[in-house]
């Protein structure tokens, strides 16, 4: 992703999907990269995750978060970005940050300085780990299996979708704990 022409692309929700998502439900929009104000940061997306819950956010149904509004940039479950401009202390150009609620299906976004979450890249872990096993997926698997499932000694763990993001981690936790 580059900003050589000072524009950025984003996917916006065009229509609420009915059944399977169709190409026409989303629009790829190109617009000017916004200017940041004091105490803000401009970040360029490196990765964002596509998750099953994105489909729920597209629908105007009772759910655990507000649905994405028509015309809005699609919300991402997780994203990782690099700071390209900073007008806040403690955040420098080149810092790697978590997008949080500000990241989305977009190349650039602005984060208020007091909302910036820097990632501990000095750990040497691959960046993708921060939107997978160290993002929502790992805790979902961990607490889903151990706190909700509460497996007991002698029981067998059955994972119905073991190839998926959450399921594959559930399997690893179960193996690690010798269930
Ligand atoms: N990822 C998270 O951080 C997170 C957080 C909270 C809740 N959840 C929930 O956890 C569930 C799994 O999410 P995920 O991120 O792991 O998704 P995912 O990576 O897309 O994995 C979904 C798995 O389900 C399988 N699958 C889909 N339809 C199926 C069907 N009809 N019969 C049998 N298997 C089927 C898929 O198989 P194929 O690979 O063959 O398609 C895939 O292995 C979702 O309900 C999601 O909303 C996820």
CSV table of C-alpha atoms and ligand atoms in Angstrom, one decimal:
chain,number,residue,atom,x,y,z
A,1,UNK,CA,0.0,0.0,0.0
A,2,UNK,CA,1.5,3.4,-0.9
A,3,UNK,CA,0.4,7.0,-0.7
A,4,UNK,CA,2.4,8.4,-3.5
A,5,UNK,CA,-0.6,10.3,-4.8
A,6,UNK,CA,-1.9,11.3,-1.3
A,7,UNK,CA,-5.0,9.2,-1.5
A,8,UNK,CA,-6.1,6.0,0.2
A,9,UNK,CA,-8.5,3.3,-0.5
A,10,UNK,CA,-11.2,1.8,1.8
A,11,UNK,CA,-14.0,-0.6,1.6
A,12,UNK,CA,-17.3,0.9,2.6
A,13,UNK,CA,-20.6,-0.9,3.2
A,14,UNK,CA,-22.8,-0.1,0.3
A,15,UNK,CA,-25.9,-2.3,1.1
A,16,UNK,CA,-26.8,-4.7,3.8
A,17,UNK,CA,-26.2,-8.2,2.4
A,18,UNK,CA,-29.0,-10.7,2.1
A,19,UNK,CA,-27.7,-14.2,2.4
A,20,UNK,CA,-24.2,-14.5,0.8
A,21,UNK,CA,-22.2,-11.3,0.4
A,22,UNK,CA,-22.3,-10.0,-3.1
A,23,UNK,CA,-19.6,-7.7,-4.7
A,24,UNK,CA,-22.2,-4.9,-4.9
A,25,UNK,CA,-22.7,-4.9,-1.1
A,26,UNK,CA,-19.3,-3.2,-0.7
A,27,UNK,CA,-17.7,-0.2,-2.6
A,28,UNK,CA,-14.0,0.4,-3.0
A,29,UNK,CA,-13.6,4.1,-2.4
A,30,UNK,CA,-10.5,6.3,-3.0
A,31,UNK,CA,-10.2,9.6,-1.1
A,32,UNK,CA,-7.7,12.1,0.2
A,33,UNK,CA,-5.6,11.1,3.2
A,34,UNK,CA,-6.9,13.3,6.0
A,35,UNK,CA,-4.7,15.8,7.8
A,36,UNK,CA,-4.1,15.1,11.5
A,37,UNK,CA,-4.6,17.6,14.3
A,38,UNK,CA,-2.6,18.0,17.5
A,39,UNK,CA,-2.5,14.9,19.7
A,40,UNK,CA,-3.3,12.6,16.7
A,41,UNK,CA,-1.5,10.0,14.7
A,42,UNK,CA,-1.8,9.0,11.1
A,43,UNK,CA,-1.3,5.3,10.6
A,44,UNK,CA,-0.9,3.1,7.5
A,45,UNK,CA,-2.5,-0.4,7.7
A,46,UNK,CA,-0.1,-3.3,7.3
A,47,UNK,CA,-2.6,-6.1,8.1
A,48,UNK,CA,-6.2,-6.4,9.0
A,49,UNK,CA,-8.2,-9.5,9.7
A,50,UNK,CA,-11.3,-10.7,8.0
A,51,UNK,CA,-13.5,-12.6,10.5
A,52,UNK,CA,-16.9,-14.3,10.6
A,53,UNK,CA,-18.2,-11.6,12.8
A,54,UNK,CA,-17.8,-9.0,10.0
A,55,UNK,CA,-20.9,-10.6,8.3
A,56,UNK,CA,-22.9,-9.9,11.5
A,57,UNK,CA,-21.7,-6.3,11.7
A,58,UNK,CA,-23.0,-5.8,8.1
A,59,UNK,CA,-26.6,-6.7,9.3
A,60,UNK,CA,-28.9,-4.5,11.2
A,61,UNK,CA,-29.8,-7.1,13.7
A,62,UNK,CA,-29.6,-7.3,17.5
A,63,UNK,CA,-25.8,-8.0,18.2
A,64,UNK,CA,-23.0,-7.4,20.7
A,65,UNK,CA,-21.9,-4.2,18.9
A,66,UNK,CA,-23.5,-1.5,16.8
A,67,UNK,CA,-23.8,-2.6,13.2
A,68,UNK,CA,-21.6,-0.8,10.6
A,69,UNK,CA,-23.7,2.0,9.0
A,70,UNK,CA,-24.4,2.1,5.3
A,71,UNK,CA,-21.6,4.2,3.7
A,72,UNK,CA,-19.2,3.7,6.6
A,73,UNK,CA,-15.8,2.0,6.3
A,74,UNK,CA,-16.1,-1.7,7.2
A,75,UNK,CA,-14.9,-2.3,10.8
A,76,UNK,CA,-12.0,-4.8,11.2
A,77,UNK,CA,-11.8,-7.2,14.0
A,78,UNK,CA,-8.1,-6.5,14.3
A,79,UNK,CA,-5.5,-4.5,12.5
A,80,UNK,CA,-1.8,-3.6,12.7
A,81,UNK,CA,-0.4,-0.4,11.3
A,82,UNK,CA,2.7,1.7,11.1
A,83,UNK,CA,2.8,5.3,12.3
A,84,UNK,CA,3.5,7.6,9.3
A,85,UNK,CA,2.9,11.0,11.1
A,86,UNK,CA,2.6,11.9,14.7
A,87,UNK,CA,1.5,15.0,16.5
A,88,UNK,CA,1.5,13.4,19.9
A,89,UNK,CA,4.3,12.9,22.3
A,90,UNK,CA,5.4,9.3,23.1
A,91,UNK,CA,4.4,8.1,19.6
A,92,UNK,CA,7.0,8.2,16.8
A,93,UNK,CA,7.0,7.7,13.1
A,94,UNK,CA,7.7,4.0,12.5
A,95,UNK,CA,6.0,2.8,15.7
A,96,UNK,CA,3.9,-0.3,15.1
A,97,UNK,CA,0.5,0.0,16.6
A,98,UNK,CA,-2.8,-1.9,17.0
A,99,UNK,CA,-5.7,-0.3,15.0
A,100,UNK,CA,-8.3,-1.0,17.7
A,101,UNK,CA,-11.6,0.5,16.9
A,102,UNK,CA,-10.0,3.0,14.6
A,103,UNK,CA,-8.6,0.5,12.1
A,104,UNK,CA,-10.8,-0.9,9.4
A,105,UNK,CA,-10.8,-2.1,5.9
A,106,UNK,CA,-8.7,0.9,4.8
A,107,UNK,CA,-5.2,1.8,4.0
A,108,UNK,CA,-4.9,4.8,6.3
A,109,UNK,CA,-6.6,6.0,9.5
A,110,UNK,CA,-6.3,8.5,12.3
A,111,UNK,CA,-5.9,7.5,16.0
A,112,UNK,CA,-6.2,10.0,18.9
A,113,UNK,CA,-2.8,10.0,20.8
A,114,UNK,CA,-4.4,8.7,24.0
A,115,UNK,CA,-5.9,5.7,22.2
A,116,UNK,CA,-2.6,4.5,20.6
A,117,UNK,CA,-1.6,1.0,21.6
A,118,UNK,CA,2.0,0.2,20.6
A,119,UNK,CA,2.8,-3.4,19.9
A,120,UNK,CA,5.8,-5.0,21.6
A,121,UNK,CA,7.7,-5.8,18.4
A,122,UNK,CA,10.9,-6.2,20.4
A,123,UNK,CA,9.6,-9.6,21.3
A,124,UNK,CA,10.5,-10.7,17.8
A,125,UNK,CA,7.1,-12.4,17.3
A,126,UNK,CA,5.7,-12.2,13.8
A,127,UNK,CA,3.3,-9.2,13.4
A,128,UNK,CA,0.5,-11.4,12.4
A,129,UNK,CA,0.5,-13.0,15.8
A,130,UNK,CA,-0.9,-9.8,17.2
A,131,UNK,CA,-4.1,-10.2,15.2
A,132,UNK,CA,-4.3,-14.0,15.6
A,133,UNK,CA,-3.1,-15.9,18.7
A,134,UNK,CA,-2.3,-12.7,20.6
A,135,UNK,CA,-5.3,-10.9,19.3
A,136,UNK,CA,-8.9,-12.0,19.8
A,137,UNK,CA,-8.5,-15.5,18.4
A,138,UNK,CA,-6.2,-16.8,21.1
A,139,UNK,CA,-8.2,-15.6,24.1
A,140,UNK,CA,-11.5,-16.8,22.4
A,141,UNK,CA,-10.0,-20.3,22.1
A,142,UNK,CA,-8.4,-20.2,25.6
A,143,UNK,CA,-11.4,-18.9,27.5
A,144,UNK,CA,-13.9,-20.8,25.3
A,145,UNK,CA,-12.3,-24.1,26.0
A,146,UNK,CA,-11.1,-23.7,29.6
A,147,UNK,CA,-13.7,-21.3,31.2
A,148,UNK,CA,-16.8,-22.1,29.2
A,149,UNK,CA,-16.1,-25.7,28.2
A,150,UNK,CA,-14.5,-26.6,31.5
A,151,UNK,CA,-13.1,-29.9,30.3
A,152,UNK,CA,-12.6,-32.5,33.0
A,153,UNK,CA,-9.9,-35.1,33.3
A,154,UNK,CA,-10.7,-38.2,31.3
A,155,UNK,CA,-13.0,-36.3,28.9
A,156,UNK,CA,-12.3,-36.0,25.1
A,157,UNK,CA,-12.2,-32.6,23.5
A,158,UNK,CA,-14.0,-32.5,20.1
A,159,UNK,CA,-13.5,-29.5,17.9
A,160,UNK,CA,-16.0,-29.4,15.1
A,161,UNK,CA,-14.1,-26.8,13.0
A,162,UNK,CA,-10.5,-27.6,13.9
A,163,UNK,CA,-9.1,-26.0,10.7
A,164,UNK,CA,-10.3,-22.5,11.6
A,165,UNK,CA,-8.6,-19.7,13.4
A,166,UNK,CA,-10.2,-20.4,16.8
A,167,UNK,CA,-10.5,-24.1,16.4
A,168,UNK,CA,-6.9,-24.7,15.5
A,169,UNK,CA,-5.8,-22.9,18.7
A,170,UNK,CA,-8.3,-24.8,20.8
A,171,UNK,CA,-6.7,-28.0,19.5
A,172,UNK,CA,-3.2,-26.8,20.5
A,173,UNK,CA,-4.3,-25.7,24.0
A,174,UNK,CA,-6.0,-29.1,24.5
A,175,UNK,CA,-2.9,-31.0,23.3
A,176,UNK,CA,-0.7,-28.8,25.5
A,177,UNK,CA,-2.8,-29.6,28.5
A,178,UNK,CA,-2.9,-33.3,27.5
A,179,UNK,CA,-6.7,-33.4,27.4
B,1,LIG,N1,-11.6,-15.2,15.4
B,1,LIG,C1,-12.0,-14.6,16.6
B,1,LIG,O1,-11.2,-13.9,17.2
B,1,LIG,C2,-13.3,-14.9,17.2
B,1,LIG,C3,-13.7,-14.2,18.4
B,1,LIG,C4,-14.9,-14.5,19.0
B,1,LIG,C5,-15.8,-15.4,18.4
B,1,LIG,N2,-15.4,-16.0,17.2
B,1,LIG,C6,-16.4,-17.0,16.6
B,1,LIG,O2,-15.7,-18.3,16.5
B,1,LIG,C7,-16.2,-19.0,15.4
B,1,LIG,C8,-15.0,-19.4,14.5
B,1,LIG,O3,-14.3,-18.2,14.1
B,1,LIG,P1,-12.9,-18.2,13.3
B,1,LIG,O4,-12.3,-16.9,13.4
B,1,LIG,O5,-12.1,-19.4,13.8
B,1,LIG,O6,-13.4,-18.5,11.8
B,1,LIG,P2,-12.7,-19.3,10.6
B,1,LIG,O7,-11.2,-19.2,10.7
B,1,LIG,O8,-13.4,-18.8,9.4
B,1,LIG,O9,-13.0,-20.8,10.9
B,1,LIG,C9,-14.3,-21.3,10.7
B,1,LIG,C10,-14.2,-22.8,10.6
B,1,LIG,O10,-15.6,-23.3,10.5
B,1,LIG,C11,-15.6,-24.2,9.4
B,1,LIG,N3,-17.0,-24.2,8.9
B,1,LIG,C12,-17.6,-23.2,8.3
B,1,LIG,N4,-18.9,-23.6,7.9
B,1,LIG,C13,-19.0,-24.8,8.3
B,1,LIG,C14,-20.0,-25.8,8.3
B,1,LIG,N5,-21.2,-25.5,7.7
B,1,LIG,N6,-19.8,-27.0,8.8
B,1,LIG,C15,-18.6,-27.4,9.3
B,1,LIG,N7,-17.6,-26.5,9.4
B,1,LIG,C16,-17.8,-25.3,8.9
B,1,LIG,C17,-14.6,-23.7,8.4
B,1,LIG,O11,-14.2,-24.7,7.5
B,1,LIG,P3,-13.5,-24.4,6.1
B,1,LIG,O12,-12.2,-23.9,6.5
B,1,LIG,O13,-13.5,-25.7,5.5
B,1,LIG,O14,-14.4,-23.4,5.5
B,1,LIG,C18,-13.5,-23.2,9.3
B,1,LIG,O15,-12.6,-24.3,9.7
B,1,LIG,C19,-17.1,-18.0,14.6
B,1,LIG,O16,-18.4,-18.3,15.0
B,1,LIG,C20,-16.7,-16.6,15.2
B,1,LIG,O17,-17.8,-15.7,15.1
B,1,LIG,C21,-14.2,-15.8,16.6
